[in-house]
Amino acid sequence: MSIHTPALLSCVYTSEQIQQMEKPLLENDVPLMQQASQSLAHFILSVIEHDYPNQQIQLVFLIGSGNNGADALYAATHIARQHPEMRNSIQVVLTSEKIHEEAFNAYSSIPNCTCMIVDNALKHTKTTILDNTEVINLKTLYKIAHRNNTILIDAITGIGVRGALQEPIAKIIASCQPEQNNPCIIACDIPSGLGINDASIPGEILPATYTLTFGALKPCCILPPANQYCGKIYVSDISLPLNQHKPYMRIADAALAASVLRQARANDTKYSRSVAGLITGSDTYPGAGILSAKACALSNIGMVRYFASASLQQMVLQTLPEVLCQPFDEHAHVQSWTVGSGVSAHDLLQQQSVAHVLRTCVNTCMPVCVDAGALDVIQPRSLSANMIITPHIGELARLLQRFGEHVSVEQIEQCPLFWAKKAHELTGANVLLKGATTIIVGNECDEILVNTHAPSQLATAGSGDVLAGIIGAMLAQQSDNTRITRAAAAAVFIHSMAAFYAANTHDVCNIFQYTDRIVDSDTKIGKPIIASDIVSHIPDVIQSIMNTML
């Protein structure tokens, strides 16, 4: 196991950072291309063994002009030399006249090798390198790509490409689009056409069945919408000095959660174990108060103070007698506030309490989670670094529109990181944008945190109220307010893992693999769950995290 493994699976780097890390290695003749090509060859053979046992397959390598194209050419050469019985199954298709000459010559040295070039890629440059290359048209390429049992290796573009792919590449990619899961597509480093750093879909793309990314995860592997087109992601270690560089993003994991959770001590009291204050729920949405209070109480703290009307207090107490319920008291002893979950615009008492907390806690050391109904009362630049807002995409769109931004839900879906940063800029608060991939941005050294461990069963009524309660508990456990985003990321991770436990799915941390071989997974379809099921498994998740880190 590589010493880089934790960084490989939890840290994300931009294309510029990757190139910066590669430069000194290349200057010192470290064989990065050899490592990448051998890793790709091993991965391709693993896919054949795993997905096509005892079947005749066709390997089609789509070769571009950059280093990814060279990696794939060397991989094809390695497979042909090590497995001569497969030579007739290997076809190389060039998508450009400009190719890595040394890699091309290595492949051309294989007896009976097959090499083609797409006709609209020909610019009739004066070169003899392509003299023995067959010219094919797009119609022929389509037929080649869609034969039965075809594995297409996408090495057309790399991390240096920006913006929409231009012709002729766009047409070449269009002719290779999968139909009924055929062909199987292995992306070499990243699928061609994706926005590497902003995870956008600027034009034509080639969606992958598998992505073998080299050196480190890139933003397009993690963030929507690009991550939806990467398939199953595997990370190949090529010995980049990851630990010497600050990552662009970090993925929430058990280690991060463990760093946030406060270990109980022998001399603790209920007060020293942290007290969280909640202004959640309303007569319209009483369940939000119950769910947030119970989730908070089960998230490793000493006490929950719940502030609401007498009727809401009674409902919460009937479910959770351990919670201290009372009318709002601005002088109450709490170490965090969670406000807004289930707070209706018609419940003036709760609205007034929320507004008071937001007004009096600005620029203080008191951490505040601002959720749901509380989002409707904030004004531009009215919050501060000790606060975190937790909208889903619809709520974020409404918030930004109130602040004068002409943006739709669809536009946010196309570039969620950009709009989360915009909300941070406009409100002054940290931002947790909820979704299948949750994005957290804020003031902590410009660190971006993401949670990728989210089962689809989390899309259920009350799930957000549960998350708000967990966030309140995590915030209360911090000794200062400089770890707001990390506390929130830990809460999101715990929330997701509790949903995995509740749904009885076990492949919970296998989102990315550190390997160049296919790994069998015991993933199974989980059972339907409700928000209360998530709450009931919070203690199990916290116990598991703490025991794992001992």
Coordinates of C-alpha atoms in Angstrom, one line a residue:
M1 CA 0.0 0.0 0.0
S2 CA 1.4 3.4 -1.0
I3 CA 2.3 6.0 1.6
H4 CA 0.2 8.3 -0.6
T5 CA -3.0 6.3 -0.2
P6 CA -4.8 8.6 2.2
A7 CA -4.1 11.6 -0.1
L8 CA -5.0 9.6 -3.2
L9 CA -8.5 8.9 -1.9
S10 CA -9.3 12.0 0.1
C11 CA -7.5 14.9 -1.6
V12 CA -8.3 16.6 -4.9
Y13 CA -5.9 18.6 -7.1
T14 CA -6.4 20.9 -10.0
S15 CA -4.7 20.3 -13.4
E16 CA -2.3 23.1 -12.7
Q17 CA -1.3 21.5 -9.4
I18 CA -0.8 18.1 -11.1
Q19 CA 1.4 19.7 -13.7
Q20 CA 3.4 21.6 -11.1
M21 CA 4.0 18.3 -9.2
E22 CA 5.0 16.5 -12.4
K23 CA 7.5 19.1 -13.6
P24 CA 10.4 18.4 -11.2
L25 CA 9.9 14.6 -11.6
L26 CA 10.1 14.9 -15.4
E27 CA 13.2 17.1 -15.1
N28 CA 14.8 14.3 -13.1
D29 CA 13.8 11.7 -15.6
V30 CA 11.3 10.0 -13.4
P31 CA 9.4 7.6 -15.8
L32 CA 5.9 8.9 -15.2
M33 CA 4.7 7.9 -18.6
Q34 CA 6.0 4.4 -18.2
Q35 CA 4.3 4.1 -14.8
A36 CA 1.0 5.5 -16.2
S37 CA 1.0 3.3 -19.3
Q38 CA 1.8 0.1 -17.4
S39 CA -0.9 0.9 -14.9
L40 CA -3.4 1.5 -17.8
A41 CA -2.4 -1.8 -19.4
H42 CA -2.9 -3.7 -16.1
F43 CA -6.3 -2.0 -15.6
I44 CA -7.5 -2.9 -19.2
L45 CA -6.5 -6.5 -18.6
S46 CA -8.3 -6.5 -15.3
V47 CA -11.5 -5.2 -16.9
I48 CA -11.3 -8.0 -19.5
E49 CA -10.9 -10.6 -16.8
H50 CA -13.6 -9.2 -14.6
D51 CA -16.3 -8.2 -17.2
Y52 CA -15.6 -10.4 -20.2
P53 CA -14.4 -13.8 -18.8
N54 CA -13.7 -16.3 -21.6
Q55 CA -15.0 -14.0 -24.2
Q56 CA -13.5 -12.6 -27.4
I57 CA -13.1 -8.9 -27.0
Q58 CA -12.0 -6.0 -29.2
L59 CA -9.7 -3.3 -27.8
V60 CA -10.0 0.1 -29.6
F61 CA -7.6 2.8 -28.5
L62 CA -8.6 6.3 -29.4
I63 CA -5.3 8.2 -29.5
G64 CA -5.1 12.0 -29.1
S65 CA -2.1 14.3 -29.6
G66 CA -1.1 14.7 -25.9
N67 CA 0.6 12.6 -23.2
N68 CA -2.6 10.7 -22.6
G69 CA -2.4 9.5 -26.2
A70 CA 1.2 8.4 -25.6
D71 CA 0.2 6.6 -22.4
A72 CA -2.4 4.6 -24.3
L73 CA -0.1 3.8 -27.2
Y74 CA 2.5 2.4 -24.7
A75 CA -0.3 0.5 -22.9
A76 CA -1.4 -1.1 -26.2
T77 CA 2.2 -1.9 -26.9
H78 CA 2.6 -3.5 -23.5
I79 CA -0.5 -5.7 -23.9
A80 CA 0.5 -6.8 -27.4
R81 CA 4.0 -7.8 -26.3
Q82 CA 2.9 -9.5 -23.1
H83 CA -0.1 -11.2 -24.7
P84 CA 0.6 -11.9 -28.4
E85 CA -2.6 -13.9 -28.6
M86 CA -4.5 -10.6 -28.3
R87 CA -2.7 -8.7 -31.1
N88 CA -5.5 -9.3 -33.6
S89 CA -8.0 -7.8 -31.0
I90 CA -6.1 -4.5 -30.7
Q91 CA -6.9 -1.6 -32.9
V92 CA -5.4 1.9 -32.6
V93 CA -7.4 4.8 -34.0
L94 CA -5.6 8.1 -34.3
T95 CA -7.7 11.3 -33.8
S96 CA -4.9 13.6 -34.8
E97 CA -1.8 13.7 -37.1
K98 CA 0.1 15.2 -34.2
I99 CA 1.0 12.3 -32.0
H100 CA 3.8 11.2 -29.7
E101 CA 6.3 9.8 -32.2
E102 CA 8.3 7.6 -29.8
A103 CA 5.2 6.0 -28.5
F104 CA 3.8 5.5 -32.0
N105 CA 7.0 3.9 -33.2
A106 CA 7.0 1.5 -30.2
Y107 CA 3.5 0.4 -31.1
S108 CA 4.3 0.2 -34.9
S109 CA 7.2 -2.2 -34.1
I110 CA 4.7 -4.9 -33.1
P111 CA 4.2 -7.4 -35.9
N112 CA 0.8 -7.2 -37.6
C113 CA -0.3 -4.2 -35.5
T114 CA -3.4 -2.4 -36.7
C115 CA -3.4 1.4 -36.9
M116 CA -6.0 3.8 -38.4
I117 CA -6.6 7.5 -38.5
V118 CA -10.0 9.2 -38.9
D119 CA -10.1 11.1 -42.2
N120 CA -11.4 14.4 -40.9
A121 CA -8.4 14.5 -38.5
L122 CA -6.0 14.6 -41.5
K123 CA -4.5 18.0 -42.2
H124 CA -2.0 16.6 -44.7
T125 CA 1.0 17.6 -42.6
K126 CA 4.3 16.6 -44.1
T127 CA 5.2 13.5 -42.1
T128 CA 6.1 9.9 -42.9
I129 CA 5.0 8.6 -39.5
L130 CA 1.5 7.8 -40.8
D131 CA 2.5 6.3 -44.2
N132 CA 1.3 2.8 -43.2
T133 CA -1.9 4.0 -41.4
E134 CA -5.3 3.1 -42.8
V135 CA -7.6 6.1 -43.3
I136 CA -11.2 5.5 -42.1
N137 CA -14.3 7.7 -42.0
L138 CA -16.7 8.4 -39.1
K139 CA -19.2 5.8 -40.3
T140 CA -16.5 3.1 -40.2
L141 CA -15.4 4.4 -36.8
Y142 CA -18.9 4.1 -35.5
K143 CA -19.1 0.5 -36.7
I144 CA -15.7 -0.3 -35.1
A145 CA -16.7 1.3 -31.8
H146 CA -20.1 -0.5 -31.5
R147 CA -19.2 -4.1 -32.3
N148 CA -20.1 -6.6 -29.6
N149 CA -17.7 -6.9 -26.7
T150 CA -15.8 -3.8 -27.6
I151 CA -13.7 -1.9 -25.0
L152 CA -12.9 1.6 -26.0
I153 CA -9.9 3.3 -24.4
D154 CA -10.5 7.1 -24.4
A155 CA -7.1 8.8 -24.6
I156 CA -8.2 11.7 -26.9
T157 CA -7.7 14.6 -24.5
G158 CA -5.9 15.2 -21.2
I159 CA -5.8 17.7 -18.3
G160 CA -4.4 20.5 -20.5
V161 CA -7.6 21.0 -22.5
R162 CA -9.9 23.9 -21.8
G163 CA -13.4 24.6 -23.0
A164 CA -15.6 22.8 -25.5
L165 CA -13.9 20.3 -27.8
Q166 CA -13.5 21.6 -31.4
E167 CA -13.8 19.8 -34.7
P168 CA -12.8 17.3 -35.7
I169 CA -12.6 15.8 -32.2
A170 CA -16.2 16.7 -31.3
K171 CA -17.5 14.6 -34.3
I172 CA -15.2 11.8 -33.5
I173 CA -16.5 11.6 -29.9
A174 CA -20.1 11.9 -31.2
S175 CA -19.6 8.8 -33.3
C176 CA -18.4 6.8 -30.3
Q177 CA -21.2 7.5 -27.9
P178 CA -22.3 4.3 -26.0
E179 CA -25.5 2.7 -27.0
Q180 CA -27.1 0.2 -24.7
N181 CA -23.9 0.1 -22.6
N182 CA -21.8 -0.7 -25.7
P183 CA -19.0 0.0 -26.0
C184 CA -17.4 -0.3 -22.5
I185 CA -15.4 2.9 -22.2
I186 CA -12.2 3.2 -20.1
A187 CA -11.2 6.9 -19.7
C188 CA -7.4 7.4 -19.6
D189 CA -7.0 9.9 -16.7
I190 CA -10.2 11.8 -17.4
P191 CA -13.1 11.4 -19.9
S192 CA -12.6 13.6 -23.0
G193 CA -14.7 16.8 -23.0
L194 CA -15.1 17.4 -19.3
G195 CA -14.2 20.6 -17.6
I196 CA -11.2 19.4 -15.6
N197 CA -11.2 22.1 -12.8
D198 CA -14.8 23.4 -12.9
A199 CA -16.5 20.0 -13.5
S200 CA -18.5 21.6 -16.3
I201 CA -19.9 20.0 -19.5
P202 CA -18.8 22.6 -22.1
G203 CA -19.6 20.6 -25.2
E204 CA -19.4 17.0 -26.6
I205 CA -18.2 14.5 -24.0
L206 CA -17.4 10.7 -24.0
P207 CA -19.0 9.2 -20.9
A208 CA -16.9 6.5 -19.2
T209 CA -17.7 3.2 -17.8
Y210 CA -14.5 3.3 -15.8
T211 CA -12.0 6.2 -15.3
L212 CA -8.4 5.4 -14.4
T213 CA -7.1 8.7 -13.2
F214 CA -3.3 9.1 -12.7
G215 CA -1.6 10.6 -9.7
A216 CA -4.5 12.1 -7.9
L217 CA -8.3 12.8 -8.1
K218 CA -9.2 15.9 -10.2
P219 CA -12.3 18.1 -9.5
C220 CA -14.2 16.6 -12.5
C221 CA -14.0 13.2 -10.8
I222 CA -15.7 14.6 -7.7
L223 CA -18.1 17.5 -8.6
P224 CA -21.3 17.5 -10.5
P225 CA -22.2 17.5 -13.2
A226 CA -18.9 16.1 -14.6
N227 CA -18.7 13.3 -12.0
Q228 CA -21.8 11.7 -13.4
Y229 CA -19.9 10.9 -16.6
C230 CA -16.8 9.3 -15.0
G231 CA -18.3 5.9 -14.2
K232 CA -16.4 3.9 -11.6
I233 CA -13.3 5.8 -10.6
Y234 CA -9.9 4.2 -9.9
V235 CA -6.8 6.1 -8.8
S236 CA -3.4 5.0 -10.0
D237 CA -0.4 6.1 -7.8
I238 CA 2.4 7.4 -10.0
S239 CA 4.3 8.8 -6.9
L240 CA 3.4 12.5 -7.2
P241 CA 4.5 14.4 -4.0
L242 CA 0.9 14.9 -2.9
N243 CA 1.8 15.5 0.8
Q244 CA 4.0 18.5 -0.2
H245 CA 1.0 20.3 -1.8
K246 CA -2.1 21.7 -0.2
P247 CA -5.1 20.0 -2.0
Y248 CA -7.7 22.1 -3.8
M249 CA -10.4 20.1 -2.2
R250 CA -10.7 17.5 0.5
I251 CA -13.3 14.7 0.6
A252 CA -15.0 14.2 4.0
D253 CA -14.1 10.9 5.5
A254 CA -13.8 9.0 8.8
A255 CA -10.5 10.6 9.6
L256 CA -11.9 14.1 9.2
A257 CA -15.0 13.2 11.3
A258 CA -12.8 11.8 14.0
S259 CA -10.8 15.0 14.2
V260 CA -14.1 16.9 14.9
L261 CA -15.7 14.5 17.4
R262 CA -14.9 15.3 21.0
Q263 CA -13.9 12.3 23.1
A264 CA -15.7 12.0 26.4
R265 CA -13.4 12.5 29.4
A266 CA -13.5 11.0 32.9
N267 CA -14.3 14.3 34.6
D268 CA -16.9 15.5 32.1
T269 CA -20.3 17.0 33.0
K270 CA -23.2 17.4 30.6
Y271 CA -22.2 21.0 30.2
S272 CA -18.5 20.3 29.4
R273 CA -19.6 17.7 26.8
S274 CA -21.2 20.6 24.9
V275 CA -24.7 22.2 24.8
A276 CA -26.5 22.9 21.6
G277 CA -29.4 25.3 21.2
L278 CA -32.1 24.7 18.6
I279 CA -34.8 27.0 17.2
T280 CA -36.4 24.5 14.8
G281 CA -39.9 23.3 13.9
S282 CA -43.2 25.2 13.9
D283 CA -46.9 24.5 14.2
T284 CA -46.8 23.9 10.4
Y285 CA -43.8 21.6 10.5
P286 CA -43.5 20.2 14.0
G287 CA -41.7 17.1 12.8
A288 CA -38.6 19.2 11.8
G289 CA -38.2 20.2 15.5
I290 CA -38.5 16.6 16.7
L291 CA -36.1 15.2 14.1
S292 CA -33.4 17.9 14.5
A293 CA -33.6 17.7 18.3
K294 CA -33.2 13.9 18.4
A295 CA -30.4 13.9 15.8
C296 CA -28.6 16.6 17.8
A297 CA -29.0 14.7 21.1
L298 CA -27.6 11.5 19.6
S299 CA -24.6 13.2 18.1
N300 CA -22.1 13.0 21.0
I301 CA -23.0 16.0 23.1
G302 CA -24.1 16.5 26.7
M303 CA -27.4 18.5 26.3
V304 CA -29.8 19.9 23.8
R305 CA -31.8 23.1 24.6
Y306 CA -34.9 23.3 22.5
F307 CA -36.6 26.7 22.2
A308 CA -40.2 26.9 20.9
S309 CA -43.8 27.5 21.8
A310 CA -45.4 25.4 24.5
S311 CA -47.2 23.2 22.0
L312 CA -43.9 22.4 20.2
Q313 CA -42.1 21.8 23.4
Q314 CA -44.7 19.2 24.4
M315 CA -44.4 17.3 21.2
V316 CA -40.6 17.2 21.4
L317 CA -40.8 16.1 25.1
Q318 CA -43.2 13.3 24.2
T319 CA -40.6 11.9 21.9
L320 CA -37.4 12.9 23.6
P321 CA -37.7 13.6 27.4
E322 CA -33.9 14.2 27.6
V323 CA -34.2 17.5 25.7
L324 CA -34.5 20.6 27.8
C325 CA -37.4 22.5 26.3
Q326 CA -38.2 26.1 27.1
P327 CA -39.3 29.5 25.6
F328 CA -36.6 31.4 23.8
D329 CA -34.0 32.8 26.2
E330 CA -31.2 34.9 24.6
H331 CA -29.1 34.4 27.8
A332 CA -29.3 30.6 27.7
H333 CA -26.0 28.7 28.0
V334 CA -25.3 27.1 24.6
Q335 CA -22.2 26.5 22.6
S336 CA -23.9 26.5 19.2
W337 CA -27.2 27.5 17.6
T338 CA -29.1 25.7 14.9
V339 CA -32.0 27.8 13.5
G340 CA -34.6 27.6 10.8
S341 CA -35.3 23.9 10.1
G342 CA -39.1 23.6 9.7
V343 CA -39.6 27.3 10.7
S344 CA -42.6 28.5 8.8
A345 CA -43.0 32.1 7.7
H346 CA -46.4 32.0 9.5
D347 CA -44.8 31.2 12.9
L348 CA -43.9 34.7 14.0
L349 CA -42.5 33.7 17.4
Q350 CA -40.0 31.3 15.9
Q351 CA -39.1 33.8 13.2
Q352 CA -38.5 36.5 15.8
S353 CA -36.2 34.1 17.8
V354 CA -34.3 33.2 14.7
A355 CA -33.8 36.8 13.7
H356 CA -32.6 37.7 17.2
V357 CA -29.9 34.9 17.1
L358 CA -28.7 36.0 13.7
R359 CA -28.5 39.6 14.7
T360 CA -26.7 39.1 18.0
C361 CA -24.3 36.3 16.9
V362 CA -22.8 38.2 13.9
N363 CA -19.0 38.5 14.3
T364 CA -19.0 36.6 17.6
C365 CA -17.4 33.3 18.6
M366 CA -20.8 31.6 18.7
P367 CA -21.2 29.1 15.8
V368 CA -24.6 29.2 14.1
C369 CA -26.1 26.8 11.5
V370 CA -28.7 28.6 9.4
D371 CA -31.1 26.2 7.7
A372 CA -34.3 26.2 5.7
G373 CA -36.8 28.9 7.0
A374 CA -33.9 31.0 8.4
L375 CA -32.5 31.5 4.9
D376 CA -35.5 33.6 4.1
V377 CA -34.7 36.3 6.6
I378 CA -31.0 36.9 5.9
Q379 CA -29.9 40.0 4.0
P380 CA -26.7 40.5 1.9
R381 CA -23.5 40.5 4.0
S382 CA -25.6 40.2 7.1
L383 CA -23.8 37.0 8.3
S384 CA -20.3 36.3 9.3
A385 CA -17.5 33.7 9.4
N386 CA -18.9 32.0 12.5
M387 CA -22.1 31.0 10.6
I388 CA -22.9 28.4 8.0
I389 CA -25.9 28.4 5.7
T390 CA -27.2 25.0 4.5
P391 CA -29.4 25.4 1.4
H392 CA -30.3 22.8 -1.2
I393 CA -30.1 23.9 -4.8
G394 CA -33.7 25.3 -4.9
E395 CA -33.1 27.3 -1.7
L396 CA -29.8 28.6 -3.0
A397 CA -31.5 29.8 -6.2
R398 CA -34.1 31.6 -4.3
L399 CA -31.5 33.2 -2.0
L400 CA -29.3 34.4 -4.8
Q401 CA -32.3 35.7 -6.7
R402 CA -33.3 37.8 -3.7
F403 CA -29.8 39.1 -3.7
G404 CA -30.1 40.3 -7.3
E405 CA -28.5 37.3 -9.1
H406 CA -30.3 36.2 -12.2
V407 CA -29.7 32.5 -11.8
S408 CA -31.9 29.4 -12.1
V409 CA -31.8 26.0 -10.5
E410 CA -30.6 24.5 -13.8
Q411 CA -27.7 27.0 -13.9
I412 CA -26.7 26.2 -10.4
E413 CA -26.8 22.4 -11.2
Q414 CA -24.4 23.1 -14.1
C415 CA -21.8 24.8 -11.9
P416 CA -22.6 24.3 -8.2
L417 CA -19.2 25.1 -6.8
F418 CA -19.2 28.5 -8.5
W419 CA -22.6 29.4 -7.0
A420 CA -21.7 28.1 -3.6
K421 CA -18.7 30.5 -3.7
K422 CA -21.0 33.3 -4.9
A423 CA -23.3 32.7 -1.9
H424 CA -20.3 32.8 0.5
E425 CA -19.3 36.1 -1.1
L426 CA -22.8 37.6 -0.9
T427 CA -23.7 36.5 2.6
G428 CA -20.4 36.5 4.5
A429 CA -21.2 33.0 5.9
N430 CA -19.7 29.6 5.2
V431 CA -21.9 27.7 2.7
L432 CA -23.0 24.0 2.7
L433 CA -24.7 23.3 -0.6
K434 CA -26.7 20.0 -0.1
G435 CA -27.0 17.5 -2.8
A436 CA -25.9 14.0 -3.9
T437 CA -22.5 15.6 -3.7
T438 CA -22.4 18.1 -0.9
I439 CA -20.1 21.1 -1.3
I440 CA -18.8 23.2 1.6
V441 CA -16.9 26.5 1.1
G442 CA -15.9 29.1 3.5
N443 CA -13.3 31.0 5.4
E444 CA -11.0 28.3 6.6
C445 CA -7.9 28.9 4.4
D446 CA -10.0 28.7 1.3
E447 CA -10.5 25.0 1.9
I448 CA -13.2 23.3 -0.1
L449 CA -14.8 20.2 1.4
V450 CA -17.0 17.8 -0.4
N451 CA -19.0 14.7 0.6
T452 CA -19.3 12.0 -2.0
H453 CA -20.6 9.3 0.3
A454 CA -24.4 9.9 -0.1
P455 CA -26.8 7.0 -0.8
S456 CA -29.9 7.8 -2.9
Q457 CA -32.1 6.9 0.1
L458 CA -31.1 10.2 1.7
A459 CA -33.6 11.9 -0.6
T460 CA -36.4 11.6 1.9
A461 CA -38.6 14.0 3.8
G462 CA -36.9 15.2 7.0
S463 CA -33.4 14.2 6.0
G464 CA -32.3 17.8 6.0
D465 CA -33.7 18.4 9.5
V466 CA -31.6 15.5 10.7
L467 CA -28.5 16.9 9.1
A468 CA -29.1 20.3 10.7
G469 CA -29.3 18.7 14.2
I470 CA -26.0 16.8 13.6
I471 CA -24.3 20.0 12.4
G472 CA -25.5 21.8 15.6
A473 CA -23.9 19.1 17.7
M474 CA -20.6 19.1 15.7
L475 CA -20.4 22.9 16.0
A476 CA -21.0 22.7 19.8
Q477 CA -18.1 20.3 20.2
Q478 CA -15.5 22.7 18.7
S479 CA -13.2 24.7 21.1
D480 CA -13.3 27.7 18.8
N481 CA -15.2 28.8 15.7
T482 CA -12.3 28.4 13.2
R483 CA -13.4 24.9 12.3
I484 CA -16.9 25.6 11.1
T485 CA -16.6 24.0 7.6
R486 CA -14.8 20.9 9.0
A487 CA -17.4 20.4 11.7
A488 CA -20.1 20.7 9.0
A489 CA -18.3 18.3 6.7
A490 CA -18.0 15.8 9.6
A491 CA -21.8 16.1 10.1
V492 CA -22.5 15.5 6.5
F493 CA -20.3 12.4 6.5
I494 CA -22.0 11.0 9.7
H495 CA -25.4 11.8 8.2
S496 CA -24.6 9.9 5.0
M497 CA -23.1 6.9 6.8
A498 CA -26.1 6.7 9.1
A499 CA -28.2 6.5 5.9
F500 CA -26.0 3.7 4.6
Y501 CA -26.4 1.8 7.9
A502 CA -30.2 2.3 7.9
A503 CA -30.6 1.2 4.3
N504 CA -28.4 -1.9 5.0
T505 CA -25.9 -1.2 2.2
H506 CA -22.4 -2.1 3.1
D507 CA -20.2 -0.7 0.3
V508 CA -20.2 2.7 1.9
C509 CA -16.6 3.9 1.5
N510 CA -15.7 2.4 -1.8
I511 CA -16.5 5.4 -3.9
F512 CA -12.9 5.6 -5.2
Q513 CA -10.4 2.8 -5.4
Y514 CA -6.6 3.0 -5.1
T515 CA -5.6 0.3 -7.5
D516 CA -5.1 -0.5 -11.2
R517 CA -7.3 -3.6 -11.0
I518 CA -11.0 -4.0 -10.8
V519 CA -12.2 -4.7 -7.3
D520 CA -15.3 -6.7 -6.6
S521 CA -17.9 -4.9 -4.6
D522 CA -20.7 -6.3 -2.4
T523 CA -22.9 -3.3 -3.2
K524 CA -26.6 -4.2 -3.0
I525 CA -29.8 -2.2 -3.3
G526 CA -30.7 -0.9 0.1
K527 CA -34.1 -1.0 1.7
P528 CA -36.3 2.2 1.8
I529 CA -35.7 4.4 4.8
I530 CA -37.3 7.4 6.5
A531 CA -35.5 10.2 8.3
S532 CA -36.1 8.6 11.7
D533 CA -34.1 5.5 10.5
I534 CA -31.2 7.8 9.8
V535 CA -31.4 9.3 13.3
S536 CA -31.4 5.9 15.0
H537 CA -28.1 4.9 13.4
I538 CA -26.2 8.0 14.3
P539 CA -24.7 6.5 17.5
D540 CA -23.5 3.4 15.6
V541 CA -21.7 5.6 13.0
I542 CA -20.0 7.7 15.7
Q543 CA -19.0 4.6 17.6
S544 CA -17.5 3.1 14.4
I545 CA -15.6 6.3 13.6
M546 CA -14.1 6.7 17.1
N547 CA -13.1 3.0 17.4
T548 CA -11.5 3.0 13.9
M549 CA -9.3 6.0 14.8
L550 CA -8.1 4.6 18.2

